[in-house]
């Protein structure tokens, strides 16, 4: 059951708002609209594990399928102390719409375990992963539900998950997860796929607003798995990355930040703070710097109405999930900022996951060039489809992306019909 909502900032409420808007914009069949307002299934599980000190700790986990009409449920698993059913349900629905925008043959899912992985030993983390996998295993399988890494989970966790499922089913199920290590059937090109997809959107957005990429200035919030590689990609494309922030602080160099030197500094010190080839700057001031592009690649809710009112950039490409609060949307619209929404901008990650799933099912590994070429093509096609919808409906890319996604899912539901 979907959670009940009281707050306007509830993530599930925010999804419903976007869904309702899309349904209204494109006159979606009210029966189908009603179906999409509920997740297909929500499984809550109890996860008892033996801790290193001998006692048993009991954790809570979830796996949610929002809609599986277009294909197996696809979505990450996160381990975080704040995870709850509201958040997982909202993220599952966003996966339905993200896979539809990229036109991948998947539905939407998400999973989570409420825990603080920093407080777990490696053995406890493995036992937690394996017991969680067993508890949600009735939902899992290459043609049913294909998890991937998310916050605080990685290839190692995916390998344990795949191994556990394979052991209990008595067959090797490499296509049952993505984001696996290469050693057990992962794909080449997975690591930088989200950043590469963001770059495709940056190019397309600059083309749309008629600005040259070369020589333009960029700001990136977050220097992790997405923001880090993106700094290299933007610099290689001829942009000047003038400011970068992370959880340790923000740094600014109007002449451009050397991504290699910053990466070395972060590897050595754990964060961008103290980087001596740029000046420290308050992150709140960073947003207001003169520049042409801002890429939020860290947190949800980073751009509120106040930040939006101070932004000078003409283009925002949302690498993070949900970085812009709904209250900021009208402010950005009014200021004429061109926003590429998260369900389009960061779809490169799930696209690479699709390629990994396809390779695992085929038992045939693609070379890196094939992965990169197909990724670029999928992202360009997705951008063009959203752009066409936005032009046709005369709305923002965010509203158009949801409209396109909801239409695709609605078409699939209508084509399959209602069972029984
Ligand atoms: P990550 O954990 O590797 O990096 C997160 C970065 O954000 C770090 O540099 C961290 O220091 C920074 N950060 C954290 N708190 C901050 C704060 N208060 N102020 C400024 N920076 C802060 O995570 P990631 O995988 O790079 O993911 C970043 C975003 O992109 C998330 O919203 C994630 O959901 C989204 N995303 C990631 C992928 C992927 O392939 N990794 C795919 C799709 C979407």
CSV table of C-alpha atoms and ligand atoms in Angstrom, one decimal:
chain,number,residue,atom,x,y,z
A,1,UNK,CA,0.0,0.0,0.0
A,2,UNK,CA,1.3,3.5,-0.7
A,3,UNK,CA,2.0,5.4,2.4
A,4,UNK,CA,-0.4,8.1,3.6
A,5,UNK,CA,0.9,11.6,3.2
A,6,UNK,CA,0.6,14.8,5.1
A,7,UNK,CA,3.6,16.8,4.0
A,8,UNK,CA,4.1,18.6,0.7
A,9,UNK,CA,7.8,17.5,0.8
A,10,UNK,CA,6.9,13.8,1.0
A,11,UNK,CA,8.7,12.1,-1.9
A,12,UNK,CA,5.7,9.9,-2.8
A,13,UNK,CA,3.4,13.0,-2.8
A,14,UNK,CA,5.9,14.7,-5.2
A,15,UNK,CA,5.8,11.8,-7.6
A,16,UNK,CA,2.0,11.9,-7.5
A,17,UNK,CA,2.0,15.6,-8.3
A,18,UNK,CA,4.2,15.0,-11.4
A,19,UNK,CA,2.1,12.0,-12.4
A,20,UNK,CA,-1.2,13.9,-12.1
A,21,UNK,CA,0.2,16.8,-14.1
A,22,UNK,CA,1.4,14.5,-16.9
A,23,UNK,CA,-1.9,12.6,-16.9
A,24,UNK,CA,-3.8,15.9,-17.2
A,25,UNK,CA,-1.4,17.3,-19.8
A,26,UNK,CA,-1.9,14.4,-22.2
A,27,UNK,CA,-5.4,13.2,-21.2
A,28,UNK,CA,-4.3,9.8,-19.9
A,29,UNK,CA,-7.2,7.3,-19.5
A,30,UNK,CA,-8.4,7.9,-15.9
A,31,UNK,CA,-8.5,4.1,-15.2
A,32,UNK,CA,-4.8,3.8,-16.1
A,33,UNK,CA,-4.0,7.0,-14.2
A,34,UNK,CA,-5.6,5.5,-11.1
A,35,UNK,CA,-3.6,2.3,-11.5
A,36,UNK,CA,-0.3,4.3,-11.7
A,37,UNK,CA,-1.1,6.1,-8.5
A,38,UNK,CA,-0.6,2.9,-6.6
A,39,UNK,CA,2.6,0.8,-6.4
A,40,UNK,CA,2.0,-2.7,-7.8
A,41,UNK,CA,3.5,-4.4,-4.7
A,42,UNK,CA,5.3,-3.4,-1.5
A,43,UNK,CA,7.2,-6.1,0.4
A,44,UNK,CA,8.5,-5.2,3.9
A,45,UNK,CA,10.8,-7.7,5.4
A,46,UNK,CA,12.5,-8.3,8.7
A,47,UNK,CA,16.2,-9.2,8.5
A,48,UNK,CA,17.7,-10.8,11.6
A,49,UNK,CA,21.5,-11.3,11.5
A,50,UNK,CA,24.1,-12.5,13.9
A,51,UNK,CA,26.4,-9.6,14.8
A,52,UNK,CA,30.2,-10.1,15.4
A,53,UNK,CA,29.6,-9.7,19.2
A,54,UNK,CA,27.2,-12.7,19.2
A,55,UNK,CA,23.9,-11.0,19.6
A,56,UNK,CA,21.1,-11.0,16.9
A,57,UNK,CA,20.2,-7.6,15.4
A,58,UNK,CA,17.0,-7.2,13.4
A,59,UNK,CA,16.8,-4.8,10.5
A,60,UNK,CA,13.9,-3.8,8.3
A,61,UNK,CA,14.0,-3.8,4.5
A,62,UNK,CA,11.7,-3.2,1.6
A,63,UNK,CA,11.5,-4.1,-2.1
A,64,UNK,CA,8.8,-2.1,-4.0
A,65,UNK,CA,7.6,-2.7,-7.6
A,66,UNK,CA,5.8,0.3,-8.9
A,67,UNK,CA,4.9,-1.0,-12.4
A,68,UNK,CA,6.1,-3.9,-14.4
A,69,UNK,CA,4.0,-3.6,-17.5
A,70,UNK,CA,6.9,-2.7,-19.8
A,71,UNK,CA,9.4,-5.3,-18.5
A,72,UNK,CA,11.1,-6.7,-15.4
A,73,UNK,CA,11.2,-4.4,-12.4
A,74,UNK,CA,14.5,-2.4,-12.4
A,75,UNK,CA,15.9,-0.3,-9.7
A,76,UNK,CA,18.7,0.0,-7.1
A,77,UNK,CA,19.0,-1.1,-3.5
A,78,UNK,CA,20.2,1.4,-0.9
A,79,UNK,CA,21.5,0.8,2.6
A,80,UNK,CA,20.8,3.9,4.7
A,81,UNK,CA,19.5,4.8,8.2
A,82,UNK,CA,16.8,7.1,6.8
A,83,UNK,CA,15.3,4.6,4.3
A,84,UNK,CA,11.5,4.1,4.7
A,85,UNK,CA,8.6,2.8,2.7
A,86,UNK,CA,7.6,6.3,1.4
A,87,UNK,CA,11.0,7.0,0.0
A,88,UNK,CA,11.4,3.5,-1.6
A,89,UNK,CA,8.0,3.7,-3.2
A,90,UNK,CA,8.7,7.1,-4.6
A,91,UNK,CA,12.0,6.0,-6.0
A,92,UNK,CA,10.4,2.9,-7.5
A,93,UNK,CA,7.9,5.1,-9.4
A,94,UNK,CA,10.7,7.3,-10.6
A,95,UNK,CA,12.4,4.2,-12.0
A,96,UNK,CA,9.2,3.3,-13.9
A,97,UNK,CA,9.3,6.8,-15.5
A,98,UNK,CA,13.1,6.9,-16.0
A,99,UNK,CA,13.2,3.5,-17.9
A,100,UNK,CA,10.2,4.7,-20.0
A,101,UNK,CA,11.9,8.0,-20.9
A,102,UNK,CA,15.0,6.0,-22.1
A,103,UNK,CA,12.6,3.5,-23.7
A,104,UNK,CA,14.2,0.5,-22.0
A,105,UNK,CA,12.2,-2.7,-21.6
A,106,UNK,CA,11.9,-2.4,-17.8
A,107,UNK,CA,9.4,-1.5,-15.2
A,108,UNK,CA,10.3,0.4,-12.0
A,109,UNK,CA,11.5,-0.9,-8.6
A,110,UNK,CA,13.6,0.1,-5.6
A,111,UNK,CA,14.8,-1.6,-2.5
A,112,UNK,CA,16.3,-0.5,0.8
A,113,UNK,CA,17.4,-1.6,4.1
A,114,UNK,CA,17.3,0.7,7.1
A,115,UNK,CA,20.8,0.5,8.5
A,116,UNK,CA,24.0,2.4,8.9
A,117,UNK,CA,26.5,0.4,6.8
A,118,UNK,CA,29.4,2.5,8.3
A,119,UNK,CA,28.7,0.7,11.6
A,120,UNK,CA,28.8,-2.8,10.2
A,121,UNK,CA,31.8,-5.0,9.7
A,122,UNK,CA,32.3,-6.6,6.3
A,123,UNK,CA,31.0,-9.9,7.6
A,124,UNK,CA,27.9,-8.3,9.0
A,125,UNK,CA,27.3,-6.4,5.7
A,126,UNK,CA,27.6,-9.7,3.8
A,127,UNK,CA,25.2,-11.5,6.2
A,128,UNK,CA,22.7,-8.6,6.0
A,129,UNK,CA,22.9,-8.6,2.2
A,130,UNK,CA,22.4,-12.4,1.9
A,131,UNK,CA,19.5,-12.5,4.4
A,132,UNK,CA,17.8,-9.5,2.8
A,133,UNK,CA,18.2,-11.3,-0.6
A,134,UNK,CA,16.5,-14.4,0.7
A,135,UNK,CA,13.6,-12.5,2.2
A,136,UNK,CA,12.9,-10.6,-1.0
A,137,UNK,CA,13.8,-13.6,-3.3
A,138,UNK,CA,10.2,-14.4,-4.2
A,139,UNK,CA,10.2,-11.2,-6.2
A,140,UNK,CA,13.6,-11.6,-7.8
A,141,UNK,CA,14.9,-13.1,-11.1
A,142,UNK,CA,16.2,-12.1,-14.6
A,143,UNK,CA,12.6,-11.8,-16.0
A,144,UNK,CA,11.0,-10.5,-12.8
A,145,UNK,CA,13.1,-8.0,-10.9
A,146,UNK,CA,16.7,-7.0,-11.5
A,147,UNK,CA,18.4,-5.0,-8.7
A,148,UNK,CA,21.4,-2.6,-9.1
A,149,UNK,CA,23.6,-0.7,-6.7
A,150,UNK,CA,22.4,2.6,-5.1
A,151,UNK,CA,23.4,4.6,-2.1
A,152,UNK,CA,26.0,2.7,0.0
A,153,UNK,CA,25.8,-0.5,-2.1
A,154,UNK,CA,28.3,-1.5,-4.8
A,155,UNK,CA,29.5,-4.3,-7.1
A,156,UNK,CA,30.5,-6.4,-4.1
A,157,UNK,CA,27.0,-6.2,-2.7
A,158,UNK,CA,25.5,-7.1,-6.1
A,159,UNK,CA,27.9,-10.1,-6.4
A,160,UNK,CA,26.7,-11.4,-2.9
A,161,UNK,CA,23.1,-10.9,-4.0
A,162,UNK,CA,23.6,-12.7,-7.3
A,163,UNK,CA,25.4,-15.6,-5.5
A,164,UNK,CA,22.7,-15.9,-2.9
A,165,UNK,CA,19.9,-16.1,-5.4
A,166,UNK,CA,21.9,-18.5,-7.6
A,167,UNK,CA,22.6,-20.8,-4.6
A,168,UNK,CA,18.9,-20.9,-3.5
A,169,UNK,CA,17.6,-21.5,-7.1
A,170,UNK,CA,20.4,-24.0,-7.9
A,171,UNK,CA,21.4,-22.2,-11.2
A,172,UNK,CA,23.8,-19.4,-12.1
A,173,UNK,CA,21.7,-16.3,-12.5
A,174,UNK,CA,24.1,-13.6,-13.8
A,175,UNK,CA,21.2,-11.7,-15.4
A,176,UNK,CA,19.5,-11.3,-12.0
A,177,UNK,CA,21.5,-8.2,-11.0
A,178,UNK,CA,23.4,-5.4,-12.7
A,179,UNK,CA,26.4,-3.3,-11.6
A,180,UNK,CA,28.2,-6.6,-10.9
A,181,UNK,CA,32.0,-6.8,-11.0
A,182,UNK,CA,33.5,-7.6,-14.4
A,183,UNK,CA,34.7,-10.9,-13.0
A,184,UNK,CA,31.1,-12.2,-12.7
A,185,UNK,CA,29.6,-10.8,-15.8
A,186,UNK,CA,29.5,-7.1,-15.3
A,187,UNK,CA,29.8,-4.8,-18.3
A,188,UNK,CA,32.6,-2.6,-19.6
A,189,UNK,CA,31.7,1.0,-19.4
A,190,UNK,CA,29.3,0.8,-16.4
A,191,UNK,CA,31.4,3.0,-14.1
A,192,UNK,CA,31.3,6.2,-16.1
A,193,UNK,CA,27.9,5.6,-17.8
A,194,UNK,CA,25.8,8.1,-15.8
A,195,UNK,CA,28.4,10.8,-16.3
A,196,UNK,CA,28.6,10.1,-20.0
A,197,UNK,CA,24.8,10.3,-20.3
A,198,UNK,CA,24.9,13.6,-18.5
A,199,UNK,CA,27.5,14.9,-21.0
A,200,UNK,CA,25.1,13.9,-23.9
A,201,UNK,CA,22.4,16.0,-22.2
A,202,UNK,CA,24.8,18.9,-21.6
A,203,UNK,CA,25.7,18.9,-25.3
A,204,UNK,CA,22.1,18.7,-26.4
A,205,UNK,CA,21.0,21.4,-24.0
A,206,UNK,CA,23.7,23.9,-25.2
A,207,UNK,CA,22.7,23.1,-28.7
A,208,UNK,CA,19.1,23.8,-27.9
A,209,UNK,CA,19.8,27.2,-26.3
A,210,UNK,CA,22.3,28.1,-29.0
A,211,UNK,CA,25.4,28.4,-26.9
A,212,UNK,CA,28.8,27.0,-27.6
A,213,UNK,CA,30.1,24.4,-25.2
A,214,UNK,CA,33.8,25.2,-25.7
A,215,UNK,CA,34.9,28.0,-23.3
A,216,UNK,CA,31.6,27.9,-21.3
A,217,UNK,CA,31.9,27.8,-17.5
A,218,UNK,CA,30.5,25.0,-15.3
A,219,UNK,CA,29.9,24.3,-11.6
A,220,UNK,CA,29.5,20.8,-10.2
A,221,UNK,CA,28.0,20.0,-6.8
A,222,UNK,CA,29.3,16.6,-5.8
A,223,UNK,CA,32.6,15.0,-6.7
A,224,UNK,CA,31.6,11.3,-6.3
A,225,UNK,CA,30.9,8.5,-8.7
A,226,UNK,CA,29.0,10.9,-11.0
A,227,UNK,CA,30.4,14.3,-10.4
A,228,UNK,CA,34.1,13.1,-10.4
A,229,UNK,CA,34.1,11.6,-13.9
A,230,UNK,CA,31.9,14.4,-15.1
A,231,UNK,CA,34.5,17.0,-14.3
A,232,UNK,CA,36.9,15.2,-16.6
A,233,UNK,CA,34.3,14.8,-19.3
A,234,UNK,CA,33.3,18.5,-19.3
A,235,UNK,CA,36.9,19.6,-19.3
A,236,UNK,CA,37.7,17.3,-22.2
A,237,UNK,CA,34.7,18.7,-24.1
A,238,UNK,CA,36.3,22.2,-23.8
A,239,UNK,CA,34.4,23.6,-20.8
A,240,UNK,CA,36.0,25.4,-17.9
A,241,UNK,CA,34.9,23.8,-14.5
A,242,UNK,CA,35.2,26.8,-12.3
A,243,UNK,CA,33.8,25.5,-9.0
A,244,UNK,CA,33.2,22.1,-7.4
A,245,UNK,CA,31.7,21.3,-4.0
A,246,UNK,CA,31.3,18.1,-1.9
A,247,UNK,CA,30.4,17.3,1.7
A,248,UNK,CA,33.8,18.8,2.9
A,249,UNK,CA,33.3,22.2,1.2
A,250,UNK,CA,33.6,24.1,-2.1
A,251,UNK,CA,36.5,25.4,-4.2
A,252,UNK,CA,36.6,28.0,-6.9
A,253,UNK,CA,39.1,28.9,-9.6
A,254,UNK,CA,37.8,31.3,-12.3
A,255,UNK,CA,40.6,30.1,-14.6
A,256,UNK,CA,39.3,26.5,-14.4
A,257,UNK,CA,40.0,23.6,-12.0
A,258,UNK,CA,42.4,20.9,-13.1
A,259,UNK,CA,40.2,17.7,-12.7
A,260,UNK,CA,43.2,15.4,-12.4
A,261,UNK,CA,44.8,17.4,-9.7
A,262,UNK,CA,41.5,17.7,-7.8
A,263,UNK,CA,40.9,14.0,-8.1
A,264,UNK,CA,44.4,13.3,-6.7
A,265,UNK,CA,43.7,15.7,-3.8
A,266,UNK,CA,40.3,14.0,-3.0
A,267,UNK,CA,41.9,10.6,-3.2
A,268,UNK,CA,44.6,11.7,-0.7
A,269,UNK,CA,42.4,13.8,1.7
A,270,UNK,CA,38.9,12.5,1.3
A,271,UNK,CA,37.3,15.7,0.0
A,272,UNK,CA,37.8,18.9,-2.1
A,273,UNK,CA,38.4,21.1,0.9
A,274,UNK,CA,42.0,22.3,1.2
A,275,UNK,CA,42.7,22.0,-2.6
A,276,UNK,CA,45.5,24.5,-3.1
A,277,UNK,CA,45.0,25.1,-6.8
A,278,UNK,CA,41.6,26.9,-6.1
A,279,UNK,CA,40.1,29.2,-3.5
A,280,UNK,CA,37.7,28.1,-0.8
A,281,UNK,CA,34.2,29.4,-1.3
A,282,UNK,CA,31.0,29.0,0.7
A,283,UNK,CA,28.7,26.6,-1.1
A,284,UNK,CA,25.8,29.0,-0.9
A,285,UNK,CA,27.9,31.6,-2.7
A,286,UNK,CA,29.0,29.0,-5.3
A,287,UNK,CA,25.5,28.7,-6.7
A,288,UNK,CA,25.5,32.4,-7.5
A,289,UNK,CA,28.7,32.4,-9.5
A,290,UNK,CA,28.7,33.7,-13.1
A,291,UNK,CA,28.6,30.6,-15.3
A,292,UNK,CA,26.7,28.9,-18.1
A,293,UNK,CA,26.1,25.4,-16.6
A,294,UNK,CA,25.3,24.0,-13.2
A,295,UNK,CA,25.3,20.2,-12.6
A,296,UNK,CA,23.9,19.2,-9.2
A,297,UNK,CA,25.5,15.7,-8.7
A,298,UNK,CA,25.2,15.2,-4.9
A,299,UNK,CA,22.0,15.5,-3.0
A,300,UNK,CA,18.3,15.6,-3.4
A,301,UNK,CA,16.7,19.0,-2.6
A,302,UNK,CA,19.9,21.0,-3.1
A,303,UNK,CA,18.2,23.7,-5.2
A,304,UNK,CA,15.5,25.4,-3.2
A,305,UNK,CA,13.6,28.6,-4.2
A,306,UNK,CA,16.3,30.8,-2.7
A,307,UNK,CA,19.2,29.0,-4.5
A,308,UNK,CA,17.1,29.1,-7.7
A,309,UNK,CA,16.6,32.9,-7.4
A,310,UNK,CA,20.4,33.4,-7.2
A,311,UNK,CA,21.5,31.1,-10.0
A,312,UNK,CA,23.2,32.8,-13.0
A,313,UNK,CA,23.6,29.8,-15.2
A,314,UNK,CA,21.3,29.4,-18.2
A,315,UNK,CA,21.4,25.6,-18.1
A,316,UNK,CA,21.0,23.1,-15.3
A,317,UNK,CA,21.5,19.4,-16.0
A,318,UNK,CA,20.2,17.3,-13.0
A,319,UNK,CA,22.7,14.5,-12.6
A,320,UNK,CA,21.5,13.8,-9.0
A,321,UNK,CA,18.0,12.3,-8.3
A,322,UNK,CA,15.6,15.0,-7.2
A,323,UNK,CA,18.1,17.9,-6.8
A,324,UNK,CA,15.5,20.6,-7.4
A,325,UNK,CA,12.7,21.1,-5.0
A,326,UNK,CA,9.2,21.6,-6.5
A,327,UNK,CA,9.2,25.2,-5.0
A,328,UNK,CA,12.2,26.0,-7.2
A,329,UNK,CA,10.6,25.0,-10.5
A,330,UNK,CA,8.5,28.1,-11.1
A,331,UNK,CA,11.5,30.3,-10.1
A,332,UNK,CA,13.7,28.7,-12.6
A,333,UNK,CA,11.0,28.8,-15.3
A,334,UNK,CA,10.4,32.5,-14.7
A,335,UNK,CA,14.2,33.2,-15.0
A,336,UNK,CA,14.3,31.2,-18.3
A,337,UNK,CA,16.7,28.6,-17.0
A,338,UNK,CA,16.8,25.5,-19.2
A,339,UNK,CA,16.5,22.5,-16.9
A,340,UNK,CA,17.2,18.9,-18.1
A,341,UNK,CA,15.3,16.8,-15.5
A,342,UNK,CA,16.8,13.9,-13.6
A,343,UNK,CA,14.7,11.2,-15.1
A,344,UNK,CA,16.3,12.1,-18.5
A,345,UNK,CA,19.7,13.5,-17.4
A,346,UNK,CA,20.9,10.6,-15.3
A,347,UNK,CA,19.4,7.7,-17.3
A,348,UNK,CA,22.8,6.7,-18.6
A,349,UNK,CA,23.3,4.5,-15.5
A,350,UNK,CA,20.2,2.4,-16.0
A,351,UNK,CA,20.9,2.3,-19.7
A,352,UNK,CA,24.3,0.7,-19.0
A,353,UNK,CA,22.5,-1.7,-16.6
A,354,UNK,CA,20.1,-2.6,-19.5
A,355,UNK,CA,23.2,-3.4,-21.6
A,356,UNK,CA,24.7,-5.5,-18.8
A,357,UNK,CA,21.4,-7.4,-18.4
A,358,UNK,CA,21.2,-8.0,-22.2
A,359,UNK,CA,24.9,-9.3,-22.3
A,360,UNK,CA,24.3,-11.6,-19.3
A,361,UNK,CA,21.2,-13.0,-20.9
A,362,UNK,CA,23.1,-13.5,-24.2
A,363,UNK,CA,26.2,-14.9,-22.6
A,364,UNK,CA,28.1,-12.6,-24.9
A,365,UNK,CA,30.2,-9.6,-23.7
A,366,UNK,CA,30.2,-6.4,-25.8
A,367,UNK,CA,33.4,-4.4,-26.2
A,368,UNK,CA,33.7,-1.0,-24.6
A,369,UNK,CA,33.2,0.9,-27.9
A,370,UNK,CA,29.9,-0.9,-28.5
A,371,UNK,CA,28.6,0.0,-25.0
A,372,UNK,CA,29.7,3.7,-25.4
A,373,UNK,CA,28.2,4.0,-28.9
A,374,UNK,CA,24.8,2.5,-27.9
A,375,UNK,CA,24.7,4.5,-24.7
A,376,UNK,CA,25.3,7.8,-26.6
A,377,UNK,CA,22.6,6.8,-29.1
A,378,UNK,CA,20.0,5.9,-26.5
A,379,UNK,CA,20.6,9.1,-24.6
A,380,UNK,CA,20.4,11.3,-27.7
A,381,UNK,CA,17.2,9.6,-28.8
A,382,UNK,CA,15.7,10.1,-25.3
A,383,UNK,CA,16.6,13.8,-25.3
A,384,UNK,CA,15.1,14.3,-28.7
A,385,UNK,CA,11.9,12.5,-27.7
A,386,UNK,CA,11.6,14.7,-24.6
A,387,UNK,CA,12.5,17.9,-26.6
A,388,UNK,CA,9.8,17.0,-29.2
A,389,UNK,CA,7.2,16.5,-26.5
A,390,UNK,CA,8.2,19.8,-24.8
A,391,UNK,CA,7.8,21.6,-28.1
A,392,UNK,CA,4.6,20.0,-28.9
A,393,UNK,CA,3.0,20.7,-25.5
A,394,UNK,CA,4.8,24.0,-25.0
A,395,UNK,CA,6.0,22.9,-21.5
A,396,UNK,CA,9.3,22.5,-19.6
A,397,UNK,CA,11.5,19.5,-20.3
A,398,UNK,CA,10.6,18.2,-16.8
A,399,UNK,CA,6.8,18.2,-17.5
A,400,UNK,CA,7.5,16.8,-21.0
A,401,UNK,CA,9.7,14.0,-19.7
A,402,UNK,CA,7.0,12.8,-17.3
A,403,UNK,CA,4.3,13.2,-20.0
A,404,UNK,CA,6.4,11.1,-22.4
A,405,UNK,CA,7.0,8.4,-19.7
A,406,UNK,CA,3.5,8.2,-18.5
A,407,UNK,CA,2.2,8.0,-22.1
A,408,UNK,CA,4.6,5.1,-22.9
A,409,UNK,CA,3.6,3.2,-19.7
A,410,UNK,CA,-0.1,3.9,-20.4
A,411,UNK,CA,0.2,2.6,-24.0
A,412,UNK,CA,1.7,-0.6,-22.6
A,413,UNK,CA,-1.0,-1.0,-20.0
A,414,UNK,CA,-3.7,-0.4,-22.7
A,415,UNK,CA,-2.1,-2.9,-25.1
A,416,UNK,CA,-1.8,-5.7,-22.6
A,417,UNK,CA,-5.3,-5.1,-21.2
A,418,UNK,CA,-6.5,-5.9,-17.7
A,419,UNK,CA,-6.1,-9.4,-16.2
A,420,UNK,CA,-8.4,-11.2,-15.5
B,1,LIG,P1,28.6,9.4,-4.3
B,1,LIG,O1,28.2,9.0,-3.0
B,1,LIG,O2,29.6,8.7,-5.1
B,1,LIG,O3,28.9,11.0,-4.4
B,1,LIG,C1,28.2,12.0,-3.8
B,1,LIG,C2,28.9,13.3,-3.7
B,1,LIG,O4,28.1,14.3,-3.1
B,1,LIG,C3,30.2,13.2,-2.9
B,1,LIG,O5,31.2,14.0,-3.5
B,1,LIG,C4,29.8,13.9,-1.6
B,1,LIG,O6,30.8,14.5,-0.9
B,1,LIG,C5,28.8,14.9,-2.1
B,1,LIG,N1,27.9,15.5,-1.1
B,1,LIG,C6,27.3,14.8,-0.1
B,1,LIG,N2,26.7,15.7,0.7
B,1,LIG,C7,27.0,16.9,0.2
B,1,LIG,C8,26.6,18.2,0.6
B,1,LIG,N3,25.9,18.4,1.7
B,1,LIG,N4,27.0,19.3,-0.2
B,1,LIG,C9,27.8,19.1,-1.3
B,1,LIG,N5,28.1,17.8,-1.7
B,1,LIG,C10,27.7,16.8,-0.9
B,1,LIG,O7,27.2,9.4,-5.1
B,1,LIG,P2,26.9,9.3,-6.7
B,1,LIG,O8,26.8,7.9,-7.1
B,1,LIG,O9,27.9,10.2,-7.4
B,1,LIG,O10,25.5,9.9,-6.8
B,1,LIG,C11,25.2,11.3,-6.8
B,1,LIG,C12,23.8,11.6,-7.2
B,1,LIG,O11,23.5,11.0,-8.5
B,1,LIG,C13,22.7,10.9,-6.3
B,1,LIG,O12,21.6,11.7,-6.3
B,1,LIG,C14,22.4,9.6,-7.0
B,1,LIG,O13,21.1,9.2,-6.7
B,1,LIG,C15,22.4,10.1,-8.5
B,1,LIG,N6,22.6,9.1,-9.5
B,1,LIG,C16,23.8,8.3,-9.4
B,1,LIG,C17,23.9,7.3,-10.4
B,1,LIG,C18,25.2,6.5,-10.4
B,1,LIG,O14,25.4,5.8,-11.4
B,1,LIG,N7,26.1,6.5,-9.4
B,1,LIG,C19,22.9,7.1,-11.3
B,1,LIG,C20,21.8,7.8,-11.3
B,1,LIG,C21,21.7,8.9,-10.4
